[in-house]
PDB file of C-alpha atoms in Angstrom:
ATOM      1  CA  GLN L   1       0.000   0.000   0.000  1.00  0.00           C
ATOM      2  CA  LYS L   2       1.514   3.282  -1.154  1.00  0.00           C
ATOM      3  CA  GLU L   3       0.878   5.809   1.595  1.00  0.00           C
ATOM      4  CA  VAL L   4       1.361   9.445   2.364  1.00  0.00           C
ATOM      5  CA  GLU L   5       0.874  10.427   5.982  1.00  0.00           C
ATOM      6  CA  GLN L   6       0.117  13.816   7.450  1.00  0.00           C
ATOM      7  CA  ASN L   7      -0.975  14.969  10.868  1.00  0.00           C
ATOM      8  CA  SER L   8      -4.585  16.064  10.472  1.00  0.00           C
ATOM      9  CA  GLY L   9      -4.224  18.971  12.880  1.00  0.00           C
ATOM     10  CA  PRO L  10      -5.518  21.494  13.487  1.00  0.00           C
ATOM     11  CA  LEU L  11      -2.174  23.212  13.713  1.00  0.00           C
ATOM     12  CA  SER L  12      -2.636  26.618  15.285  1.00  0.00           C
ATOM     13  CA  VAL L  13       0.041  29.289  15.002  1.00  0.00           C
ATOM     14  CA  PRO L  14      -0.027  32.987  15.839  1.00  0.00           C
ATOM     15  CA  GLU L  15       0.125  35.524  13.058  1.00  0.00           C
ATOM     16  CA  GLY L  16       3.708  36.229  12.037  1.00  0.00           C
ATOM     17  CA  ALA L  17       5.039  32.882  13.254  1.00  0.00           C
ATOM     18  CA  ILE L  18       6.494  30.057  11.185  1.00  0.00           C
ATOM     19  CA  ALA L  19       4.097  27.221  10.415  1.00  0.00           C
ATOM     20  CA  SER L  20       5.718  23.839   9.885  1.00  0.00           C
ATOM     21  CA  LEU L  21       3.781  21.144   8.055  1.00  0.00           C
ATOM     22  CA  ASN L  22       5.109  17.633   7.792  1.00  0.00           C
ATOM     23  CA  CYS L  23       4.565  14.641   5.549  1.00  0.00           C
ATOM     24  CA  THR L  24       6.022  11.150   5.350  1.00  0.00           C
ATOM     25  CA  TYR L  25       5.729   8.714   2.488  1.00  0.00           C
ATOM     26  CA  SER L  26       6.147   4.987   2.276  1.00  0.00           C
ATOM     27  CA  ASP L  27       7.636   4.356  -1.173  1.00  0.00           C
ATOM     28  CA  ARG L  28      11.371   4.940  -1.321  1.00  0.00           C
ATOM     29  CA  GLY L  29      11.245   5.157  -5.112  1.00  0.00           C
ATOM     30  CA  SER L  30       9.046   8.263  -5.079  1.00  0.00           C
ATOM     31  CA  GLN L  31      10.389  10.926  -7.382  1.00  0.00           C
ATOM     32  CA  SER L  32       8.468  14.158  -7.011  1.00  0.00           C
ATOM     33  CA  PHE L  33       6.638  15.862  -4.206  1.00  0.00           C
ATOM     34  CA  PHE L  34       3.994  18.524  -4.151  1.00  0.00           C
ATOM     35  CA  TRP L  35       2.216  20.751  -1.673  1.00  0.00           C
ATOM     36  CA  TYR L  36      -1.315  21.932  -2.332  1.00  0.00           C
ATOM     37  CA  ARG L  37      -3.438  24.368  -0.374  1.00  0.00           C
ATOM     38  CA  GLN L  38      -7.181  23.871  -0.146  1.00  0.00           C
ATOM     39  CA  TYR L  39      -9.463  26.499   1.284  1.00  0.00           C
ATOM     40  CA  SER L  40     -12.791  25.343   2.657  1.00  0.00           C
ATOM     41  CA  GLY L  41     -15.242  24.735  -0.175  1.00  0.00           C
ATOM     42  CA  LYS L  42     -12.618  25.205  -2.862  1.00  0.00           C
ATOM     43  CA  SER L  43     -10.484  22.874  -4.936  1.00  0.00           C
ATOM     44  CA  PRO L  44      -6.793  22.306  -4.214  1.00  0.00           C
ATOM     45  CA  GLU L  45      -4.217  24.697  -5.662  1.00  0.00           C
ATOM     46  CA  LEU L  46      -0.546  23.911  -6.177  1.00  0.00           C
ATOM     47  CA  ILE L  47       1.807  26.002  -4.084  1.00  0.00           C
ATOM     48  CA  MET L  48       5.146  24.177  -4.178  1.00  0.00           C
ATOM     49  CA  PHE L  49       6.923  21.227  -5.719  1.00  0.00           C
ATOM     50  CA  ILE L  50      10.304  19.695  -4.990  1.00  0.00           C
ATOM     51  CA  TYR L  51      12.259  16.927  -6.663  1.00  0.00           C
ATOM     52  CA  SER L  52      15.719  16.964  -5.041  1.00  0.00           C
ATOM     53  CA  ASN L  53      16.942  16.612  -1.491  1.00  0.00           C
ATOM     54  CA  GLY L  54      17.311  19.873   0.352  1.00  0.00           C
ATOM     55  CA  ASP L  55      15.361  23.088   0.532  1.00  0.00           C
ATOM     56  CA  LYS L  56      13.441  24.991  -2.096  1.00  0.00           C
ATOM     57  CA  GLU L  57      12.209  28.490  -1.365  1.00  0.00           C
ATOM     58  CA  ASP L  58       9.420  30.455  -3.025  1.00  0.00           C
ATOM     59  CA  GLY L  59       8.475  33.668  -1.282  1.00  0.00           C
ATOM     60  CA  ARG L  60       7.246  32.861   2.228  1.00  0.00           C
ATOM     61  CA  PHE L  61       7.149  29.143   1.454  1.00  0.00           C
ATOM     62  CA  THR L  62      10.013  26.666   1.807  1.00  0.00           C
ATOM     63  CA  ALA L  63       9.712  23.008   0.886  1.00  0.00           C
ATOM     64  CA  GLN L  64      12.189  20.592   2.421  1.00  0.00           C
ATOM     65  CA  LEU L  65      12.872  17.078   1.160  1.00  0.00           C
ATOM     66  CA  ASN L  66      14.829  14.299   2.826  1.00  0.00           C
ATOM     67  CA  LYS L  67      14.609  11.183   0.717  1.00  0.00           C
ATOM     68  CA  ALA L  68      16.677   9.092   3.124  1.00  0.00           C
ATOM     69  CA  SER L  69      14.124   9.727   5.860  1.00  0.00           C
ATOM     70  CA  GLN L  70      11.213   9.710   3.391  1.00  0.00           C
ATOM     71  CA  TYR L  71      10.127  13.036   4.743  1.00  0.00           C
ATOM     72  CA  VAL L  72       8.936  16.232   3.114  1.00  0.00           C
ATOM     73  CA  SER L  73       7.901  19.409   4.873  1.00  0.00           C
ATOM     74  CA  LEU L  74       6.504  22.833   4.132  1.00  0.00           C
ATOM     75  CA  LEU L  75       7.456  25.910   6.104  1.00  0.00           C
ATOM     76  CA  ILE L  76       5.372  29.049   5.927  1.00  0.00           C
ATOM     77  CA  ARG L  77       7.161  32.123   7.249  1.00  0.00           C
ATOM     78  CA  ASP L  78       5.357  35.195   8.564  1.00  0.00           C
ATOM     79  CA  SER L  79       2.089  33.264   8.668  1.00  0.00           C
ATOM     80  CA  GLN L  80      -1.021  35.266   7.882  1.00  0.00           C
ATOM     81  CA  PRO L  81      -4.671  34.552   8.688  1.00  0.00           C
ATOM     82  CA  SER L  82      -5.182  34.120   4.927  1.00  0.00           C
ATOM     83  CA  ASP L  83      -2.874  31.095   5.123  1.00  0.00           C
ATOM     84  CA  SER L  84      -5.518  29.288   7.170  1.00  0.00           C
ATOM     85  CA  ALA L  85      -6.437  26.295   5.017  1.00  0.00           C
ATOM     86  CA  THR L  86      -5.857  22.588   4.648  1.00  0.00           C
ATOM     87  CA  TYR L  87      -2.454  21.707   3.222  1.00  0.00           C
ATOM     88  CA  LEU L  88      -2.187  18.535   1.172  1.00  0.00           C
ATOM     89  CA  CYS L  89       1.044  16.684   0.581  1.00  0.00           C
ATOM     90  CA  ALA L  90       1.134  14.700  -2.666  1.00  0.00           C
ATOM     91  CA  VAL L  91       3.700  12.256  -3.960  1.00  0.00           C
ATOM     92  CA  ASN L  92       4.378  10.935  -7.446  1.00  0.00           C
ATOM     93  CA  ILE L  93       5.013   7.325  -6.539  1.00  0.00           C
ATOM     94  CA  GLN L  94       4.517   5.329  -9.661  1.00  0.00           C
ATOM     95  CA  GLY L  95       5.280   7.911 -12.298  1.00  0.00           C
ATOM     96  CA  GLY L  96       3.786   7.885 -15.744  1.00  0.00           C
ATOM     97  CA  ASN L  97       0.137   8.799 -15.882  1.00  0.00           C
ATOM     98  CA  THR L  98      -0.818   7.390 -12.502  1.00  0.00           C
ATOM     99  CA  PRO L  99      -2.449   9.793 -10.058  1.00  0.00           C
ATOM    100  CA  LEU L 100      -0.499  11.476  -7.327  1.00  0.00           C
ATOM    101  CA  VAL L 101      -0.958   9.901  -3.925  1.00  0.00           C
ATOM    102  CA  PHE L 102      -2.368  12.490  -1.559  1.00  0.00           C
ATOM    103  CA  GLY L 103      -2.185  12.688   2.198  1.00  0.00           C
ATOM    104  CA  LYS L 104      -5.364  13.500   4.044  1.00  0.00           C
ATOM    105  CA  GLY L 105      -4.140  17.013   4.727  1.00  0.00           C
ATOM    106  CA  THR L 106      -3.204  19.144   7.704  1.00  0.00           C
ATOM    107  CA  ARG L 107      -5.550  21.909   8.740  1.00  0.00           C
ATOM    108  CA  LEU L 108      -3.675  25.100   9.556  1.00  0.00           C
ATOM    109  CA  SER L 109      -5.211  27.901  11.558  1.00  0.00           C
ATOM    110  CA  VAL L 110      -3.341  31.197  11.815  1.00  0.00           C
ATOM    111  CA  ILE L 111      -4.609  33.232  14.726  1.00  0.00           C
ATOM    112  CA  ALA L 112      -4.598  37.031  14.391  1.00  0.00           C
TER     113      ALA L 112
ATOM    114  CA  GLY I   1       0.681  28.176 -15.763  1.00  0.00           C
ATOM    115  CA  ALA I   2      -1.436  25.193 -16.615  1.00  0.00           C
ATOM    116  CA  VAL I   3      -5.156  25.849 -16.335  1.00  0.00           C
ATOM    117  CA  VAL I   4      -7.954  23.347 -15.918  1.00  0.00           C
ATOM    118  CA  SER I   5     -11.468  24.584 -16.541  1.00  0.00           C
ATOM    119  CA  GLN I   6     -14.446  22.762 -15.042  1.00  0.00           C
ATOM    120  CA  HIS I   7     -18.127  23.413 -15.714  1.00  0.00           C
ATOM    121  CA  PRO I   8     -20.633  23.835 -14.317  1.00  0.00           C
ATOM    122  CA  SER I   9     -19.589  25.252 -10.939  1.00  0.00           C
ATOM    123  CA  TRP I  10     -22.729  24.084  -9.250  1.00  0.00           C
ATOM    124  CA  VAL I  11     -25.793  22.084 -10.116  1.00  0.00           C
ATOM    125  CA  ILE I  12     -29.060  21.623  -8.276  1.00  0.00           C
ATOM    126  CA  CYS I  13     -31.421  19.083  -9.743  1.00  0.00           C
ATOM    127  CA  LYS I  14     -34.106  16.587  -8.936  1.00  0.00           C
ATOM    128  CA  SER I  15     -33.477  13.001  -8.016  1.00  0.00           C
ATOM    129  CA  GLY I  16     -33.287  10.764 -11.066  1.00  0.00           C
ATOM    130  CA  THR I  17     -31.693  13.377 -13.298  1.00  0.00           C
ATOM    131  CA  SER I  18     -28.421  12.738 -15.095  1.00  0.00           C
ATOM    132  CA  VAL I  19     -25.784  15.418 -14.768  1.00  0.00           C
ATOM    133  CA  LYS I  20     -22.772  15.982 -17.012  1.00  0.00           C
ATOM    134  CA  ILE I  21     -19.640  17.742 -15.786  1.00  0.00           C
ATOM    135  CA  GLU I  22     -16.974  18.920 -18.223  1.00  0.00           C
ATOM    136  CA  CYS I  23     -13.269  19.238 -17.565  1.00  0.00           C
ATOM    137  CA  ARG I  24     -10.936  20.956 -20.023  1.00  0.00           C
ATOM    138  CA  SER I  25      -7.215  21.536 -20.013  1.00  0.00           C
ATOM    139  CA  LEU I  26      -6.914  24.987 -21.565  1.00  0.00           C
ATOM    140  CA  ASP I  27      -3.245  25.359 -22.389  1.00  0.00           C
ATOM    141  CA  PHE I  28      -1.830  21.873 -22.356  1.00  0.00           C
ATOM    142  CA  GLN I  29      -2.682  18.418 -23.557  1.00  0.00           C
ATOM    143  CA  ALA I  30      -3.703  15.854 -20.981  1.00  0.00           C
ATOM    144  CA  THR I  31      -3.561  12.201 -21.960  1.00  0.00           C
ATOM    145  CA  THR I  32      -4.855  11.427 -18.509  1.00  0.00           C
ATOM    146  CA  MET I  33      -7.329  13.243 -16.302  1.00  0.00           C
ATOM    147  CA  PHE I  34      -8.528  12.348 -12.852  1.00  0.00           C
ATOM    148  CA  TRP I  35     -11.906  12.683 -11.173  1.00  0.00           C
ATOM    149  CA  TYR I  36     -12.270  13.175  -7.439  1.00  0.00           C
ATOM    150  CA  ARG I  37     -15.161  13.475  -5.038  1.00  0.00           C
ATOM    151  CA  GLN I  38     -15.049  15.229  -1.723  1.00  0.00           C
ATOM    152  CA  PHE I  39     -17.689  15.207   0.995  1.00  0.00           C
ATOM    153  CA  PRO I  40     -17.807  18.037   3.564  1.00  0.00           C
ATOM    154  CA  LYS I  41     -14.858  17.985   5.964  1.00  0.00           C
ATOM    155  CA  GLN I  42     -13.468  14.854   4.364  1.00  0.00           C
ATOM    156  CA  SER I  43     -10.400  14.268   2.257  1.00  0.00           C
ATOM    157  CA  LEU I  44     -10.227  13.967  -1.512  1.00  0.00           C
ATOM    158  CA  MET I  45     -11.308  10.619  -2.851  1.00  0.00           C
ATOM    159  CA  LEU I  46     -10.102   9.499  -6.246  1.00  0.00           C
ATOM    160  CA  MET I  47     -12.984   8.112  -8.259  1.00  0.00           C
ATOM    161  CA  ALA I  48     -11.395   7.280 -11.578  1.00  0.00           C
ATOM    162  CA  THR I  49      -8.578   7.874 -13.988  1.00  0.00           C
ATOM    163  CA  SER I  50      -9.711   9.011 -17.416  1.00  0.00           C
ATOM    164  CA  ASN I  51      -7.576   8.010 -20.368  1.00  0.00           C
ATOM    165  CA  GLU I  52      -7.876   9.683 -23.758  1.00  0.00           C
ATOM    166  CA  GLY I  53      -9.286   7.292 -26.318  1.00  0.00           C
ATOM    167  CA  SER I  54      -9.783   4.375 -23.955  1.00  0.00           C
ATOM    168  CA  LYS I  55     -11.889   3.246 -21.026  1.00  0.00           C
ATOM    169  CA  ALA I  56     -11.559   4.897 -17.664  1.00  0.00           C
ATOM    170  CA  THR I  57     -10.051   3.081 -14.718  1.00  0.00           C
ATOM    171  CA  TYR I  58     -12.336   3.200 -11.703  1.00  0.00           C
ATOM    172  CA  GLU I  59     -11.288   2.957  -8.072  1.00  0.00           C
ATOM    173  CA  GLN I  60     -12.646   0.165  -5.950  1.00  0.00           C
ATOM    174  CA  GLY I  61     -16.201   0.832  -4.839  1.00  0.00           C
ATOM    175  CA  VAL I  62     -17.004   3.378  -7.542  1.00  0.00           C
ATOM    176  CA  GLU I  63     -19.843   2.268  -9.802  1.00  0.00           C
ATOM    177  CA  LYS I  64     -18.738   2.639 -13.393  1.00  0.00           C
ATOM    178  CA  ASP I  65     -22.318   2.447 -14.677  1.00  0.00           C
ATOM    179  CA  LYS I  66     -23.349   5.300 -12.453  1.00  0.00           C
ATOM    180  CA  PHE I  67     -20.357   7.551 -13.079  1.00  0.00           C
ATOM    181  CA  LEU I  68     -19.762   7.527 -16.819  1.00  0.00           C
ATOM    182  CA  ILE I  69     -16.473   8.983 -17.956  1.00  0.00           C
ATOM    183  CA  ASN I  70     -15.622   9.954 -21.497  1.00  0.00           C
ATOM    184  CA  HIS I  71     -12.223  11.324 -22.528  1.00  0.00           C
ATOM    185  CA  ALA I  72     -12.807  12.089 -26.174  1.00  0.00           C
ATOM    186  CA  SER I  73      -9.844  14.378 -26.806  1.00  0.00           C
ATOM    187  CA  LEU I  74      -6.546  15.428 -25.262  1.00  0.00           C
ATOM    188  CA  THR I  75      -8.202  18.458 -23.684  1.00  0.00           C
ATOM    189  CA  LEU I  76     -11.663  17.282 -22.645  1.00  0.00           C
ATOM    190  CA  SER I  77     -12.998  14.728 -20.200  1.00  0.00           C
ATOM    191  CA  THR I  78     -16.592  14.465 -19.029  1.00  0.00           C
ATOM    192  CA  LEU I  79     -18.155  12.847 -15.998  1.00  0.00           C
ATOM    193  CA  THR I  80     -21.840  11.987 -16.165  1.00  0.00           C
ATOM    194  CA  VAL I  81     -23.630  11.119 -12.955  1.00  0.00           C
ATOM    195  CA  THR I  82     -26.523   8.989 -14.149  1.00  0.00           C
ATOM    196  CA  SER I  83     -29.857   8.859 -12.348  1.00  0.00           C
ATOM    197  CA  ALA I  84     -28.465  10.937  -9.526  1.00  0.00           C
ATOM    198  CA  HIS I  85     -29.820  10.523  -6.005  1.00  0.00           C
ATOM    199  CA  PRO I  86     -29.372  12.651  -2.871  1.00  0.00           C
ATOM    200  CA  GLU I  87     -26.475  10.489  -1.699  1.00  0.00           C
ATOM    201  CA  ASP I  88     -24.585  11.544  -4.854  1.00  0.00           C
ATOM    202  CA  SER I  89     -24.594  15.141  -3.644  1.00  0.00           C
ATOM    203  CA  SER I  90     -20.961  16.100  -3.256  1.00  0.00           C
ATOM    204  CA  PHE I  91     -18.127  18.266  -4.539  1.00  0.00           C
ATOM    205  CA  TYR I  92     -16.702  16.788  -7.744  1.00  0.00           C
ATOM    206  CA  ILE I  93     -13.262  17.923  -8.834  1.00  0.00           C
ATOM    207  CA  CYS I  94     -11.345  17.091 -11.980  1.00  0.00           C
ATOM    208  CA  SER I  95      -7.606  17.217 -12.338  1.00  0.00           C
ATOM    209  CA  ALA I  96      -5.163  16.945 -15.212  1.00  0.00           C
ATOM    210  CA  ARG I  97      -1.455  16.595 -15.594  1.00  0.00           C
ATOM    211  CA  GLU I  98       0.835  17.549 -18.458  1.00  0.00           C
ATOM    212  CA  GLN I  99       2.436  14.651 -20.247  1.00  0.00           C
ATOM    213  CA  LEU I 100       5.998  15.481 -19.152  1.00  0.00           C
ATOM    214  CA  THR I 101       7.726  13.583 -16.365  1.00  0.00           C
ATOM    215  CA  ASN I 102       7.161  14.557 -12.731  1.00  0.00           C
ATOM    216  CA  GLN I 103       4.571  17.202 -13.465  1.00  0.00           C
ATOM    217  CA  PRO I 104       2.004  18.231 -10.843  1.00  0.00           C
ATOM    218  CA  GLN I 105      -1.703  17.707 -11.163  1.00  0.00           C
ATOM    219  CA  HIS I 106      -3.710  20.847 -11.793  1.00  0.00           C
ATOM    220  CA  PHE I 107      -7.234  21.032 -10.488  1.00  0.00           C
ATOM    221  CA  GLY I 108     -10.408  22.507 -11.861  1.00  0.00           C
ATOM    222  CA  ASP I 109     -12.512  24.707  -9.592  1.00  0.00           C
ATOM    223  CA  GLY I 110     -14.875  21.856  -8.833  1.00  0.00           C
ATOM    224  CA  THR I 111     -18.596  21.247  -9.285  1.00  0.00           C
ATOM    225  CA  ARG I 112     -20.895  21.313  -6.320  1.00  0.00           C
ATOM    226  CA  LEU I 113     -23.721  18.889  -7.013  1.00  0.00           C
ATOM    227  CA  SER I 114     -26.909  18.984  -4.962  1.00  0.00           C
ATOM    228  CA  ILE I 115     -29.603  16.412  -5.662  1.00  0.00           C
ATOM    229  CA  LEU I 116     -32.998  17.191  -4.170  1.00  0.00           C
TER     230      LEU I 116
END
């Protein structure tokens, strides 16, 4: 069973703090990793992707990948109330045209 | 960036009606598209994988005769909910991925279906 695990939350952080979202995956052969944000009642939107070990930064967002530990994380700096959403980790496990395997998501609440 | 267009955004109809939802990739070709369903406060559930020019692959527990999928071109897939009943009321979301390696899935805005 190919799995992607996330803590369901809610993760509550004060405005301006760093929010840290974590994800583990079971298949060591996984090649690409994605973070999506889903607001309540809306569809998911892609916010970050990472393919190589290490950090990748995009504005206030940093994705971190550690393939040896099968761990991927998303850091959100200077968290804003508008960042309050569910964050989905997704992994390309099988490649080709197979669907990404999604975690169940972590609900983030940024408190003003 | 890659855009996926989904129509309609919401549908309200009577029980027994069939409803068709369209999903288009606007600026890329998608050999494969994916259909998801999401109930309130629950996670995404993959229903089926739609393959251009061939039959869809349905996930376990999804009735293929109830949820008809047609992927007639590289930019269009449709999901038809046949003889819809109140328990089919949900948020249906399509997704598509470019044909290149390691590409993300891009999601449509979703269709909120309410069956009375």
